[in-house]
Structures are given as C-alpha cells and as structure tokens.
Amino acid sequence: MKPVRSLARAMLSGIFVISGARNLANPDRLVSAAKPVTDRVTPLLERVHPRLPTDTETLVRANAVVQVGAGLMLATGRFSRPAALVLAGTLIPVTLAGHPFWKQDDPVARNNNQIHFLKNLGLFGGLLLAAADTEGKPGLRWRAGHRIGHSRRSVRRAVRTARREARLAVRSASTARRLPG
C-alpha cells in the first residue's frame, strides 16, 4: 500500500507546489481578488502581532511559500499529516477569494467559478483524508489508550501478586508460631 500512498500524496500536492511557485513569482495577478479576504484578516493579524505584514501582496506571497513548502513535505512524505492540514488551511482563503461564484452575474463566469470552487472542495476533502491517514499504523490516540490500558493491567497484576505474597507470608508466619521449638 505504500507505493499507492506515496503516489497519491505526490499527485495531491502537485497543484499546491505548482500554483504556489507561480503565485510566488507573480503575486500581482491575484492581489485584486485576494484584497477582500485579506482586508478581513488584517485586524486579526494585527491583534496577533502588530509587526506582521498585512498588505495583500505580502500575504499572497506568504500563502504561496506555505503552499510550496507544505506541498513538498506532503509529496515526500515528511510530516505529511501536518503538511496536509496546513495545505487545507491555505485552501480556505484561496477558494473564498478566487472562486466566489455566488457573486458572479455572468452565467459562464459563475459556472467556471463554481466548478473551481467544487474542485477546491474536493482537494480539501483529500487533504483531510491525508491528514487522518496513519498509513495503517495506530494513531497517537489509540497508542496512548493502549499504553494506559497496559499500565492498568500491569498495576492490577502487581497488586494481585503482592496480596498473594502477603497471604503466603501470613500463613507461613502463623505456621512457624505453632510449631514447637
């Protein structure tokens, strides 16, 4: 199953690496579409840290860098689960800014944006699956629960053994007192 997972991760990440590199090289073409979304995010960024950049072009470039980096991580299988979550996070503002089909009056443009919106929604679903994929190995939650259960059983076993040994010690002590000696 490993070759299938590796191929699927590479295929899923390809769009992010390619479009991220394009957007990094030429962010100007996206600035006007991204401006309404970045204007909404700016107050949040200023509250988080006053020195964070808030201009639209810089935010488009930052999103592109994150997409290239996380896309490469997903493609290579390095930290693929967190990378998939990061890519899913970058997809939300990109989809809202780039494909607002509900605002389109032209039926052709509306249809085109709706198709791209749904495509991105499908990518989002694939990224969520990639983020949840443990590659057939138990997840952290299961492993932690399993460890806790194992520890509880070990403690119960130790308590039973200690009780048994205490009963044996009491019996042998009482037997020793009854013997003439």
C-alpha positions as CSV (number, residue, x, y, z in Angstrom):
1,M,0.0,0.0,0.0
2,K,3.0,2.3,0.5
3,P,3.5,3.0,-3.3
4,V,-0.2,3.9,-3.6
5,R,0.0,6.3,-0.7
6,S,3.3,7.9,-2.0
7,L,1.8,8.3,-5.5
8,A,-1.5,9.8,-4.1
9,R,0.4,12.2,-1.9
10,A,2.6,13.4,-4.8
11,M,-0.5,13.8,-7.0
12,L,-2.4,15.7,-4.4
13,S,0.4,18.0,-3.6
14,G,1.3,18.8,-7.2
15,I,-1.3,21.5,-7.6
16,F,-0.1,23.3,-4.5
17,V,3.6,23.2,-5.4
18,I,3.0,24.4,-9.0
19,S,0.4,27.1,-8.2
20,G,2.4,28.2,-5.1
21,A,5.5,28.7,-7.2
22,R,3.5,30.6,-9.8
23,N,1.9,32.8,-7.2
24,L,5.2,33.5,-5.5
25,A,6.8,34.6,-8.8
26,N,3.8,36.7,-9.9
27,P,1.5,37.7,-7.0
28,D,0.2,40.8,-8.7
29,R,-2.4,38.9,-10.7
30,L,-4.0,37.7,-7.5
31,V,-3.9,40.9,-5.4
32,S,-7.3,42.4,-6.6
33,A,-9.1,39.1,-6.0
34,A,-7.4,38.5,-2.6
35,K,-7.9,42.0,-1.3
36,P,-11.5,41.5,0.1
37,V,-10.3,38.4,2.1
38,T,-7.0,40.0,3.3
39,D,-8.9,43.1,4.4
40,R,-11.0,40.8,6.7
41,V,-7.9,39.0,8.0
42,T,-5.8,42.2,8.7
43,P,-7.4,43.1,12.0
44,L,-6.8,39.5,13.3
45,L,-3.2,39.6,12.2
46,E,-2.7,43.0,13.9
47,R,-4.1,41.6,17.1
48,V,-1.8,38.5,16.9
49,H,1.3,40.6,16.4
50,P,1.4,44.3,15.4
51,R,4.5,43.7,13.2
52,L,3.1,41.0,11.0
53,P,2.7,42.1,7.4
54,T,-0.8,42.9,6.4
55,D,-0.5,44.2,2.8
56,T,-2.2,41.9,0.3
57,E,0.8,41.2,-1.9
58,T,2.9,40.0,1.0
59,L,0.1,37.8,2.3
60,V,-0.4,36.3,-1.2
61,R,3.4,35.6,-1.3
62,A,3.3,34.1,2.2
63,N,0.5,31.8,1.3
64,A,2.4,30.8,-1.8
65,V,5.5,30.0,0.2
66,V,3.5,27.9,2.7
67,Q,1.8,26.0,-0.2
68,V,5.2,25.2,-1.9
69,G,6.8,24.1,1.4
70,A,3.8,22.1,2.7
71,G,3.2,20.7,-0.8
72,L,6.8,19.4,-0.9
73,M,6.6,17.9,2.6
74,L,3.4,16.1,1.6
75,A,4.8,14.9,-1.7
76,T,8.0,13.5,0.0
77,G,6.1,12.0,3.0
78,R,7.9,14.2,5.5
79,F,5.5,15.3,8.2
80,S,2.7,14.5,5.7
81,R,-0.2,14.7,8.2
82,P,0.6,18.2,9.5
83,A,1.5,19.3,5.9
84,A,-1.9,18.2,4.7
85,L,-3.6,20.2,7.5
86,V,-1.6,23.3,6.6
87,L,-2.5,22.9,2.9
88,A,-6.1,22.5,3.8
89,G,-5.8,25.8,5.8
90,T,-4.3,27.6,2.9
91,L,-7.0,26.4,0.6
92,I,-9.8,28.1,2.5
93,P,-8.8,31.8,1.8
94,V,-7.7,30.9,-1.7
95,T,-11.1,29.3,-2.5
96,L,-13.1,32.2,-1.0
97,A,-11.0,34.8,-2.7
98,G,-10.5,33.2,-6.0
99,H,-13.8,31.5,-6.8
100,P,-16.8,33.4,-5.3
101,F,-19.3,32.0,-7.8
102,W,-22.2,33.4,-5.7
103,K,-21.1,37.0,-6.6
104,Q,-21.0,36.4,-10.4
105,D,-23.7,37.7,-12.7
106,D,-22.3,36.3,-15.9
107,P,-23.6,32.6,-16.2
108,V,-20.4,31.4,-17.9
109,A,-18.1,33.0,-15.2
110,R,-20.4,31.8,-12.5
111,N,-20.3,28.2,-13.8
112,N,-16.5,28.4,-14.2
113,N,-16.0,29.7,-10.6
114,Q,-18.5,27.1,-9.3
115,I,-16.5,24.3,-10.9
116,H,-13.2,25.6,-9.4
117,F,-14.9,26.1,-6.0
118,L,-16.1,22.4,-6.0
119,K,-12.7,21.3,-7.3
120,N,-11.1,23.0,-4.3
121,L,-13.7,21.5,-2.0
122,G,-12.6,18.1,-3.3
123,L,-9.0,18.9,-2.7
124,F,-9.9,20.0,0.8
125,G,-11.5,16.6,1.4
126,G,-8.5,14.8,0.0
127,L,-6.2,16.8,2.3
128,L,-8.4,15.9,5.3
129,L,-8.1,12.2,4.4
130,A,-4.3,12.6,4.0
131,A,-4.2,14.3,7.4
132,A,-6.1,11.5,9.0
133,D,-4.1,8.7,7.3
134,T,-1.9,6.8,9.7
135,E,-0.5,4.6,7.0
136,G,-2.0,1.5,8.6
137,K,-0.3,2.2,11.9
138,P,-2.2,3.0,15.0
139,G,-2.7,6.7,15.7
140,L,-1.4,8.5,18.7
141,R,-4.8,8.4,20.4
142,W,-5.0,4.6,20.1
143,R,-1.4,4.1,21.2
144,A,-1.9,6.3,24.3
145,G,-5.1,4.5,25.2
146,H,-3.4,1.1,24.6
147,R,-0.5,2.2,26.8
148,I,-2.8,3.3,29.6
149,G,-4.7,0.0,29.4
150,H,-1.5,-1.9,29.5
151,S,-0.3,0.1,32.5
152,R,-3.6,-0.5,34.4
153,R,-3.3,-4.3,33.7
154,S,0.3,-4.3,35.0
155,V,-0.7,-2.5,38.2
156,R,-3.6,-4.9,38.8
157,R,-1.3,-7.8,38.3
158,A,1.3,-6.3,40.7
159,V,-1.5,-5.8,43.3
160,R,-2.7,-9.4,43.0
161,T,0.8,-10.7,43.3
162,A,1.5,-8.6,46.4
163,R,-1.7,-9.8,48.0
164,R,-0.9,-13.4,47.3
165,E,2.6,-13.0,48.7
166,A,1.2,-11.2,51.8
167,R,-1.2,-14.1,52.4
168,L,1.6,-16.7,52.0
169,A,3.8,-14.7,54.4
170,V,0.9,-14.6,57.0
171,R,0.3,-18.3,56.6
172,S,4.0,-19.2,57.0
173,A,4.3,-16.8,60.0
174,S,1.3,-18.4,61.7
175,T,2.6,-21.9,61.0
176,A,6.0,-21.0,62.4
177,R,4.4,-19.8,65.7
178,R,2.5,-23.1,66.1
179,L,5.5,-25.3,65.7
180,P,7.2,-26.4,68.9
181,G,10.5,-25.2,69.1
